[in-house]
């Protein structure tokens, strides 16, 4: 199993550009989530999904959209990038109700100029 | 007050030292507790779960005190490879932060 995969690993955007961060998992996990990690702030939840077709907002959802059309994929869309969105983004998945071990992807480092 | 708070660190210790990390949580409805490890520029990974009776995994011992809402992690005989950031994580149902609440982490640096 590949676990949780994320693409791209690195990205540089200009202010106002849009892009999609890809996330996929092959563990048939129902629960998937997106976090951002900034120095001194720890991990903050952006959006999460408890299954295909169901998404909800986390702590810092503004400026981001998600969708969950399949169990495997959970893309994160930046609608109009801002320098404040410069961060490291982690996607994670877990099997709902079977412990709460989160499996994280390797992360996407995003720089918005 | 943050829901999960950890020692600010960094902890700089020599090889072979014993080091302890502390963590407190504010929501008494918290149900499960974990320590995650995050290496520099990598993703967090589960180190161990924390049980009420305390649990040990090799050189690592985790303790939970529900009455005081306190979690600890003890690392004995520190190795260079233990250098990382250790995240205290609490599970409780519901809320905009999601079910898993992460502390900001404590950085450990083990020196030769």
Coordinates of N, CA and C in Angstrom, one line a residue, chain B residues 2-98:
Chain B
X2 N -5.2 27.4 25.1 CA -5.2 26.4 24.1 C -5.8 25.1 24.7
X3 N -6.5 24.3 23.9 CA -7.1 23.0 24.4 C -6.0 22.0 24.8
X4 N -4.9 22.0 24.1 CA -3.8 21.1 24.4 C -2.5 21.9 24.5
X5 N -1.9 21.9 25.6 CA -0.7 22.7 25.8 C 0.5 21.8 26.2
X6 N 1.6 22.1 25.6 CA 2.9 21.3 25.9 C 4.0 22.2 26.4
X7 N 5.0 21.6 27.0 CA 6.2 22.3 27.3 C 6.7 23.0 26.0
X8 N 7.2 24.2 26.2 CA 7.6 25.0 25.0 C 8.9 24.4 24.3
X9 N 9.8 23.9 25.2 CA 11.0 23.4 24.6 C 11.9 24.6 24.1
X10 N 12.9 24.4 23.3 CA 13.5 23.1 23.0 C 14.2 22.4 24.1
X11 N 14.3 21.1 24.1 CA 15.0 20.3 25.0 C 16.3 19.9 24.3
X12 N 17.4 20.3 24.9 CA 18.8 19.9 24.3 C 19.4 19.0 25.4
X13 N 19.6 17.7 25.0 CA 20.1 16.7 26.0 C 21.2 15.9 25.4
X14 N 22.1 15.4 26.2 CA 23.2 14.5 25.7 C 22.6 13.1 25.5
X15 N 23.3 12.4 24.6 CA 23.0 11.0 24.4 C 23.0 10.2 25.8
X16 N 22.0 9.3 26.0 CA 21.9 8.6 27.2 C 21.1 9.2 28.3
X17 N 20.7 10.5 28.1 CA 19.9 11.1 29.1 C 18.5 10.7 29.1
X18 N 17.8 10.9 30.2 CA 16.4 10.7 30.3 C 15.7 12.0 30.2
X19 N 14.7 12.1 29.4 CA 14.0 13.4 29.2 C 12.5 13.1 29.3
X20 N 11.8 14.1 29.9 CA 10.3 13.9 30.1 C 9.6 15.1 29.5
X21 N 8.5 14.8 28.8 CA 7.7 15.9 28.2 C 6.3 15.9 28.9
X22 N 5.8 17.0 29.1 CA 4.5 17.1 29.7 C 3.5 17.8 28.8
X23 N 2.2 17.5 29.1 CA 1.2 18.0 28.2 C -0.1 18.1 29.1
X24 N -0.8 19.2 29.0 CA -2.1 19.3 29.7 C -3.2 19.5 28.6
X25 N -4.4 19.1 28.9 CA -5.6 19.3 28.1 C -6.7 19.9 28.9
X26 N -7.5 20.7 28.3 CA -8.5 21.4 29.0 C -9.9 20.8 28.9
X27 N -10.2 20.0 27.9 CA -11.5 19.5 27.7 C -11.7 18.1 28.5
X28 N -12.5 18.1 29.5 CA -12.6 16.9 30.3 C -13.3 15.8 29.5
X29 N -13.9 16.1 28.4 CA -14.6 15.1 27.6 C -13.7 14.4 26.7
X30 N -12.4 14.7 26.7 CA -11.4 14.1 25.9 C -11.4 12.6 26.2
X31 N -11.3 11.8 25.1 CA -11.5 10.3 25.3 C -10.2 9.5 25.1
X32 N -9.4 9.9 24.1 CA -8.1 9.2 23.8 C -7.0 10.1 23.7
X33 N -5.8 9.5 23.9 CA -4.6 10.4 24.0 C -3.4 9.7 23.3
X34 N -2.6 10.5 22.6 CA -1.5 10.0 21.8 C -0.3 10.8 21.9
X35 N 0.8 10.3 21.6 CA 2.0 11.0 21.2 C 2.4 10.7 19.8
X36 N 2.6 11.8 19.0 CA 3.1 11.7 17.6 C 4.5 12.2 17.6
X37 N 5.2 11.7 16.6 CA 6.6 12.2 16.4 C 6.6 12.9 15.0
X38 N 7.3 14.0 14.9 CA 7.5 14.7 13.6 C 8.9 15.0 13.4
X39 N 9.5 14.4 12.4 CA 10.9 14.7 12.1 C 10.9 16.0 11.2
X40 N 12.1 16.6 11.2 CA 12.2 17.9 10.5 C 11.7 17.8 9.0
X41 N 10.8 18.6 8.6 CA 10.3 18.7 7.3 C 9.6 17.4 6.8
X42 N 9.1 16.6 7.8 CA 8.4 15.4 7.5 C 7.0 15.4 8.1
X43 N 6.2 14.4 7.8 CA 4.8 14.4 8.3 C 4.8 13.8 9.7
X44 N 3.8 14.1 10.5 CA 3.7 13.5 11.9 C 3.4 12.0 11.7
X45 N 3.9 11.2 12.7 CA 3.6 9.8 12.7 C 3.3 9.4 14.1
X46 N 2.4 8.4 14.3 CA 2.0 8.0 15.6 C 3.2 7.3 16.3
X47 N 3.6 7.8 17.5 CA 4.6 7.2 18.3 C 4.0 6.1 19.2
X48 N 3.0 6.5 20.0 CA 2.3 5.6 20.9 C 1.0 6.2 21.4
X49 N 0.1 5.3 21.7 CA -1.2 5.7 22.4 C -0.9 5.8 23.9
X50 N -1.7 6.5 24.6 CA -1.5 6.7 26.0 C -2.7 6.1 26.8
X51 N -2.5 5.2 27.7 CA -3.6 4.5 28.4 C -3.6 4.9 29.8
X52 N -4.8 4.8 30.5 CA -4.9 5.3 31.8 C -3.9 4.5 32.8
X53 N -3.7 3.3 32.5 CA -2.8 2.5 33.3 C -1.3 2.8 33.1
X54 N -1.0 3.6 32.1 CA 0.3 3.9 31.7 C 0.8 2.7 30.8
X55 N 1.7 3.0 29.8 CA 2.1 2.0 28.9 C 3.6 2.3 28.5
X56 N 4.3 1.3 28.1 CA 5.7 1.4 27.8 C 5.9 0.7 26.5
X57 N 6.8 1.3 25.7 CA 7.3 0.7 24.4 C 8.7 0.9 24.3
X58 N 9.5 -0.1 24.8 CA 10.9 0.0 24.8 C 11.4 1.1 25.7
X59 N 12.1 2.1 25.2 CA 12.6 3.2 26.0 C 11.6 4.3 26.3
X60 N 10.4 4.1 25.7 CA 9.4 5.2 25.8 C 8.3 4.7 26.8
X61 N 7.9 5.6 27.7 CA 6.9 5.4 28.7 C 5.9 6.5 28.6
X62 N 4.6 6.2 28.5 CA 3.6 7.3 28.5 C 2.7 7.1 29.7
X63 N 2.2 8.2 30.2 CA 1.4 8.2 31.4 C 0.2 9.2 31.2
X64 N -0.9 8.8 31.8 CA -2.1 9.7 31.7 C -2.7 9.8 33.1
X65 N -3.0 11.0 33.4 CA -3.7 11.3 34.7 C -5.0 12.1 34.4
X66 N -6.1 11.4 34.3 CA -7.3 12.0 33.9 C -7.8 13.1 34.9
X67 N -7.5 12.8 36.2 CA -8.0 13.7 37.2 C -7.3 15.1 37.0
X68 N -6.1 15.1 36.7 CA -5.3 16.3 36.5 C -5.3 16.8 35.1
X69 N -5.8 15.9 34.2 CA -5.9 16.2 32.7 C -4.4 16.5 32.2
X70 N -3.6 15.5 32.5 CA -2.2 15.6 32.3 C -1.7 14.3 31.6
X71 N -0.8 14.5 30.6 CA -0.2 13.4 29.9 C 1.3 13.6 29.9
X72 N 2.1 12.5 30.0 CA 3.5 12.7 29.9 C 4.1 11.6 29.0
X73 N 5.3 11.9 28.6 CA 6.1 11.0 27.8 C 7.5 11.0 28.3
X74 N 8.0 9.8 28.7 CA 9.4 9.7 29.2 C 10.2 8.9 28.2
X75 N 11.4 9.5 27.9 CA 12.3 8.8 27.0 C 13.6 8.5 27.8
X76 N 13.9 7.2 27.9 CA 15.1 6.8 28.6 C 16.2 6.5 27.6
X77 N 17.5 6.7 28.1 CA 18.7 6.4 27.3 C 18.5 7.0 25.9
X78 N 18.4 8.3 25.8 CA 18.2 9.0 24.6 C 19.2 8.7 23.5
X79 N 18.7 8.6 22.3 CA 19.6 8.3 21.1 C 19.6 9.5 20.2
X80 N 20.6 9.7 19.4 CA 20.6 10.8 18.4 C 19.4 10.7 17.5
X81 N 18.9 9.5 17.2 CA 17.8 9.4 16.3 C 16.4 9.8 17.0
X82 N 16.5 10.0 18.3 CA 15.2 10.5 19.0 C 15.0 12.0 18.7
X83 N 16.0 12.7 18.1 CA 15.8 14.1 17.8 C 14.7 14.3 16.9
X84 N 13.7 15.1 17.3 CA 12.4 15.3 16.6 C 11.6 16.2 17.4
X85 N 10.4 16.5 16.8 CA 9.4 17.3 17.6 C 8.3 16.3 18.0
X86 N 7.9 16.3 19.3 CA 6.9 15.4 19.8 C 5.6 16.1 20.1
X87 N 4.6 15.6 19.4 CA 3.3 16.2 19.5 C 2.3 15.5 20.4
X88 N 1.8 16.2 21.4 CA 0.7 15.6 22.2 C -0.6 15.8 21.5
X89 N -1.4 14.7 21.4 CA -2.6 14.7 20.7 C -3.8 14.1 21.5
X90 N -4.9 14.8 21.4 CA -6.0 14.4 22.2 C -7.2 14.2 21.3
X91 N -8.0 13.1 21.5 CA -9.2 12.9 20.7 C -10.4 13.2 21.6
X92 N -11.3 14.0 21.0 CA -12.6 14.1 21.6 C -13.5 14.4 20.4
X93 N -14.8 14.0 20.6 CA -15.7 14.1 19.5 C -16.2 15.5 19.3
X94 N -16.3 15.9 18.0 CA -16.9 17.1 17.6 C -16.1 18.4 17.8
X95 N -16.6 19.5 17.2 CA -15.9 20.8 17.3 C -15.2 21.1 15.9
X96 N -15.0 22.4 15.7 CA -14.5 22.8 14.4 C -13.0 22.4 14.3
X97 N -12.3 22.1 15.4 CA -11.0 21.7 15.2 C -10.9 20.2 14.8
X98 N -12.0 19.5 14.7 CA -12.0 18.1 14.3 C -11.9 17.3 15.6

